[in-house]
Every structure is written in structure tokens, then in C-alpha cells.
PDB file of C-alpha atoms in Angstrom:
ATOM      1  CA  MET A   1       5.313  -8.750 -27.510  1.00  0.00           C
ATOM      2  CA  ALA A   2       2.613  -9.398 -24.849  1.00  0.00           C
ATOM      3  CA  ALA A   3      -0.314  -7.205 -24.211  1.00  0.00           C
ATOM      4  CA  ALA A   4       0.222  -4.810 -21.261  1.00  0.00           C
ATOM      5  CA  ASP A   5      -2.267  -6.748 -19.124  1.00  0.00           C
ATOM      6  CA  GLU A   6      -1.268 -10.213 -20.238  1.00  0.00           C
ATOM      7  CA  ARG A   7       0.195 -12.539 -17.649  1.00  0.00           C
ATOM      8  CA  VAL A   8       3.611 -13.975 -18.398  1.00  0.00           C
ATOM      9  CA  GLU A   9       4.980 -16.783 -16.213  1.00  0.00           C
ATOM     10  CA  ILE A  10       8.255 -18.638 -16.252  1.00  0.00           C
ATOM     11  CA  ASN A  11       8.693 -21.766 -14.089  1.00  0.00           C
ATOM     12  CA  LEU A  12      12.405 -22.351 -13.393  1.00  0.00           C
ATOM     13  CA  GLY A  13      11.782 -25.094 -10.805  1.00  0.00           C
ATOM     14  CA  ASP A  14      12.911 -23.522  -7.601  1.00  0.00           C
ATOM     15  CA  SER A  15      11.923 -20.098  -8.718  1.00  0.00           C
ATOM     16  CA  ILE A  16       8.906 -18.809 -10.586  1.00  0.00           C
ATOM     17  CA  LEU A  17       8.743 -15.422 -12.230  1.00  0.00           C
ATOM     18  CA  VAL A  18       5.397 -13.853 -12.866  1.00  0.00           C
ATOM     19  CA  LEU A  19       4.683 -10.537 -14.829  1.00  0.00           C
ATOM     20  CA  GLU A  20       1.064  -9.489 -14.422  1.00  0.00           C
ATOM     21  CA  GLY A  21       0.183  -6.071 -15.660  1.00  0.00           C
ATOM     22  CA  ASN A  22       2.946  -3.844 -14.267  1.00  0.00           C
ATOM     23  CA  VAL A  23       3.846  -6.114 -11.350  1.00  0.00           C
ATOM     24  CA  ILE A  24       6.678  -8.605 -11.227  1.00  0.00           C
ATOM     25  CA  GLU A  25       6.506 -11.371  -8.629  1.00  0.00           C
ATOM     26  CA  LEU A  26       9.208 -13.832  -7.709  1.00  0.00           C
ATOM     27  CA  PHE A  27       8.374 -17.016  -5.860  1.00  0.00           C
ATOM     28  CA  HIS A  28      11.609 -18.483  -4.457  1.00  0.00           C
ATOM     29  CA  LYS A  29      11.224 -21.880  -2.866  1.00  0.00           C
ATOM     30  CA  PRO A  30      14.720 -22.293  -1.389  1.00  0.00           C
ATOM     31  CA  SER A  31      14.442 -19.105   0.715  1.00  0.00           C
ATOM     32  CA  MET A  32      10.666 -19.457   1.132  1.00  0.00           C
ATOM     33  CA  ILE A  33      10.453 -15.781   0.088  1.00  0.00           C
ATOM     34  CA  ASN A  34       8.003 -14.296  -2.398  1.00  0.00           C
ATOM     35  CA  ARG A  35       8.418 -10.715  -3.425  1.00  0.00           C
ATOM     36  CA  ARG A  36       6.493  -8.237  -5.656  1.00  0.00           C
ATOM     37  CA  TRP A  37       7.735  -5.212  -7.439  1.00  0.00           C
ATOM     38  CA  HIS A  38       6.223  -2.567  -9.767  1.00  0.00           C
ATOM     39  CA  VAL A  39       8.081  -2.464 -13.112  1.00  0.00           C
ATOM     40  CA  CYS A  40       9.034   1.153 -12.234  1.00  0.00           C
ATOM     41  CA  HIS A  41      10.779   0.150  -8.906  1.00  0.00           C
ATOM     42  CA  ILE A  42      12.491  -3.085  -9.827  1.00  0.00           C
ATOM     43  CA  SER A  43      16.208  -3.402 -10.481  1.00  0.00           C
ATOM     44  CA  VAL A  44      17.659  -6.541 -12.085  1.00  0.00           C
ATOM     45  CA  ASP A  45      21.321  -7.761 -12.118  1.00  0.00           C
ATOM     46  CA  ALA A  46      22.511 -10.805 -14.031  1.00  0.00           C
ATOM     47  CA  LYS A  47      26.060 -12.199 -13.551  1.00  0.00           C
ATOM     48  CA  PRO A  48      27.771 -15.446 -14.522  1.00  0.00           C
ATOM     49  CA  SER A  49      27.829 -18.019 -11.768  1.00  0.00           C
ATOM     50  CA  ARG A  50      30.832 -20.076 -10.692  1.00  0.00           C
ATOM     51  CA  ARG A  51      28.901 -22.965 -12.288  1.00  0.00           C
ATOM     52  CA  ASN A  52      29.021 -22.712 -16.047  1.00  0.00           C
ATOM     53  CA  ASP A  53      25.374 -23.872 -16.549  1.00  0.00           C
ATOM     54  CA  VAL A  54      23.654 -21.033 -14.731  1.00  0.00           C
ATOM     55  CA  LEU A  55      23.444 -17.260 -14.491  1.00  0.00           C
ATOM     56  CA  LYS A  56      22.869 -15.614 -11.131  1.00  0.00           C
ATOM     57  CA  TYR A  57      20.025 -13.077 -11.265  1.00  0.00           C
ATOM     58  CA  THR A  58      19.315 -10.730  -8.413  1.00  0.00           C
ATOM     59  CA  LEU A  59      16.091  -8.782  -8.050  1.00  0.00           C
ATOM     60  CA  GLY A  60      15.424  -5.849  -5.783  1.00  0.00           C
ATOM     61  CA  THR A  61      14.969  -2.135  -5.539  1.00  0.00           C
ATOM     62  CA  ARG A  62      18.044   0.093  -6.152  1.00  0.00           C
ATOM     63  CA  LEU A  63      18.645   3.114  -3.998  1.00  0.00           C
ATOM     64  CA  SER A  64      21.574   5.042  -5.567  1.00  0.00           C
ATOM     65  CA  ASP A  65      24.056   2.227  -6.222  1.00  0.00           C
ATOM     66  CA  VAL A  66      22.897  -0.122  -3.524  1.00  0.00           C
ATOM     67  CA  MET A  67      20.434  -3.048  -4.184  1.00  0.00           C
ATOM     68  CA  MET A  68      17.990  -3.026  -1.328  1.00  0.00           C
ATOM     69  CA  ALA A  69      16.632  -6.357  -0.024  1.00  0.00           C
ATOM     70  CA  PRO A  70      18.216  -8.296  -2.896  1.00  0.00           C
ATOM     71  CA  LEU A  71      16.726 -11.692  -3.782  1.00  0.00           C
ATOM     72  CA  PRO A  72      19.118 -13.873  -5.824  1.00  0.00           C
ATOM     73  CA  PHE A  73      18.122 -16.902  -7.885  1.00  0.00           C
ATOM     74  CA  ASP A  74      19.724 -19.092 -10.547  1.00  0.00           C
ATOM     75  CA  VAL A  75      18.713 -19.367 -14.151  1.00  0.00           C
ATOM     76  CA  PRO A  76      19.925 -22.282 -16.201  1.00  0.00           C
ATOM     77  CA  LEU A  77      21.474 -21.167 -19.502  1.00  0.00           C
ATOM     78  CA  SER A  78      18.782 -23.107 -21.362  1.00  0.00           C
ATOM     79  CA  ALA A  79      16.149 -20.817 -19.865  1.00  0.00           C
ATOM     80  CA  GLN A  80      18.106 -17.596 -20.373  1.00  0.00           C
ATOM     81  CA  PRO A  81      16.403 -16.555 -23.617  1.00  0.00           C
ATOM     82  CA  ARG A  82      12.907 -16.789 -22.002  1.00  0.00           C
ATOM     83  CA  VAL A  83      14.043 -14.902 -18.870  1.00  0.00           C
ATOM     84  CA  ALA A  84      15.701 -12.203 -21.019  1.00  0.00           C
ATOM     85  CA  ALA A  85      12.446 -11.852 -23.005  1.00  0.00           C
ATOM     86  CA  PHE A  86      10.530 -11.629 -19.657  1.00  0.00           C
ATOM     87  CA  PHE A  87      12.592  -8.688 -18.480  1.00  0.00           C
ATOM     88  CA  GLU A  88      12.478  -7.022 -21.890  1.00  0.00           C
ATOM     89  CA  GLU A  89       8.682  -7.146 -21.697  1.00  0.00           C
ATOM     90  CA  ALA A  90       8.852  -5.643 -18.123  1.00  0.00           C
ATOM     91  CA  MET A  91      11.109  -2.850 -19.487  1.00  0.00           C
ATOM     92  CA  ARG A  92       8.601  -2.192 -22.329  1.00  0.00           C
ATOM     93  CA  ARG A  93       5.802  -1.969 -19.694  1.00  0.00           C
ATOM     94  CA  ARG A  94       7.982   0.361 -17.559  1.00  0.00           C
ATOM     95  CA  ALA A  95       8.519   2.680 -20.470  1.00  0.00           C
ATOM     96  CA  ALA A  96       4.791   2.711 -21.303  1.00  0.00           C
ATOM     97  CA  SER A  97       3.904   3.365 -17.718  1.00  0.00           C
ATOM     98  CA  THR A  98       6.413   6.165 -17.430  1.00  0.00           C
ATOM     99  CA  ALA A  99       5.317   7.763 -20.781  1.00  0.00           C
ATOM    100  CA  LEU A 100       1.770   7.885 -19.333  1.00  0.00           C
ATOM    101  CA  GLY A 101       3.073   9.878 -16.363  1.00  0.00           C
ATOM    102  CA  TYR A 102       2.455   7.115 -13.774  1.00  0.00           C
ATOM    103  CA  ALA A 103       5.977   7.214 -12.439  1.00  0.00           C
ATOM    104  CA  PRO A 104       8.372   9.918 -11.368  1.00  0.00           C
TER     105      PRO A 104
END
């Protein structure tokens, strides 16, 4: 488990995930889009891809049941455990932030 202020970074080649404090950032080379979310606002979906060697992740902010401004990226199955641990740490930080009364 990382410290709440520790920077965690995963380089997936075309996509780089960064968790710094309570902020997640995705650098996505194919779309030339970089986005930032607070851990209390981000929504994450992971679905199998048509290709058997990747999972399709989508990050965004969910409003009701709709993902707003979704940003999809592929995660090779070999990197899946590291990416899952990354988002588990983000969820831990969200719970800590919410418990402190920083989020609604």
C-alpha cells in the first residue's frame, strides 16, 4: 500500500497512468489527450476487448448512469495486475478523503 502522497506511475506505452496524491492523470498518446480527475470524481470501467490480449479501460466522470467525456485505453493482460493495484490504491485514497469529509 502506498502512502497517500506517494506518486504511482504505470507506463503502458501509448498510455501512462499517474496517481499523485488524490489526483489521477491519464496521458493518452493516440488521441493526444491528457486528463486529470480527483479520486472522488473518477469512474472506471474495464471490459474485455475483441482482442484476447488486452482489456479496454474507460476513464471519465459518471453522471447518473452516463460516462461523461470518456477516455478509453487498452491495457495488455500482462499489465492488468499493476493497473488493478493502481485503481485499488485510488479507491483507498477516495475512501480516506471521503472519511475526512472532503467529498460530498
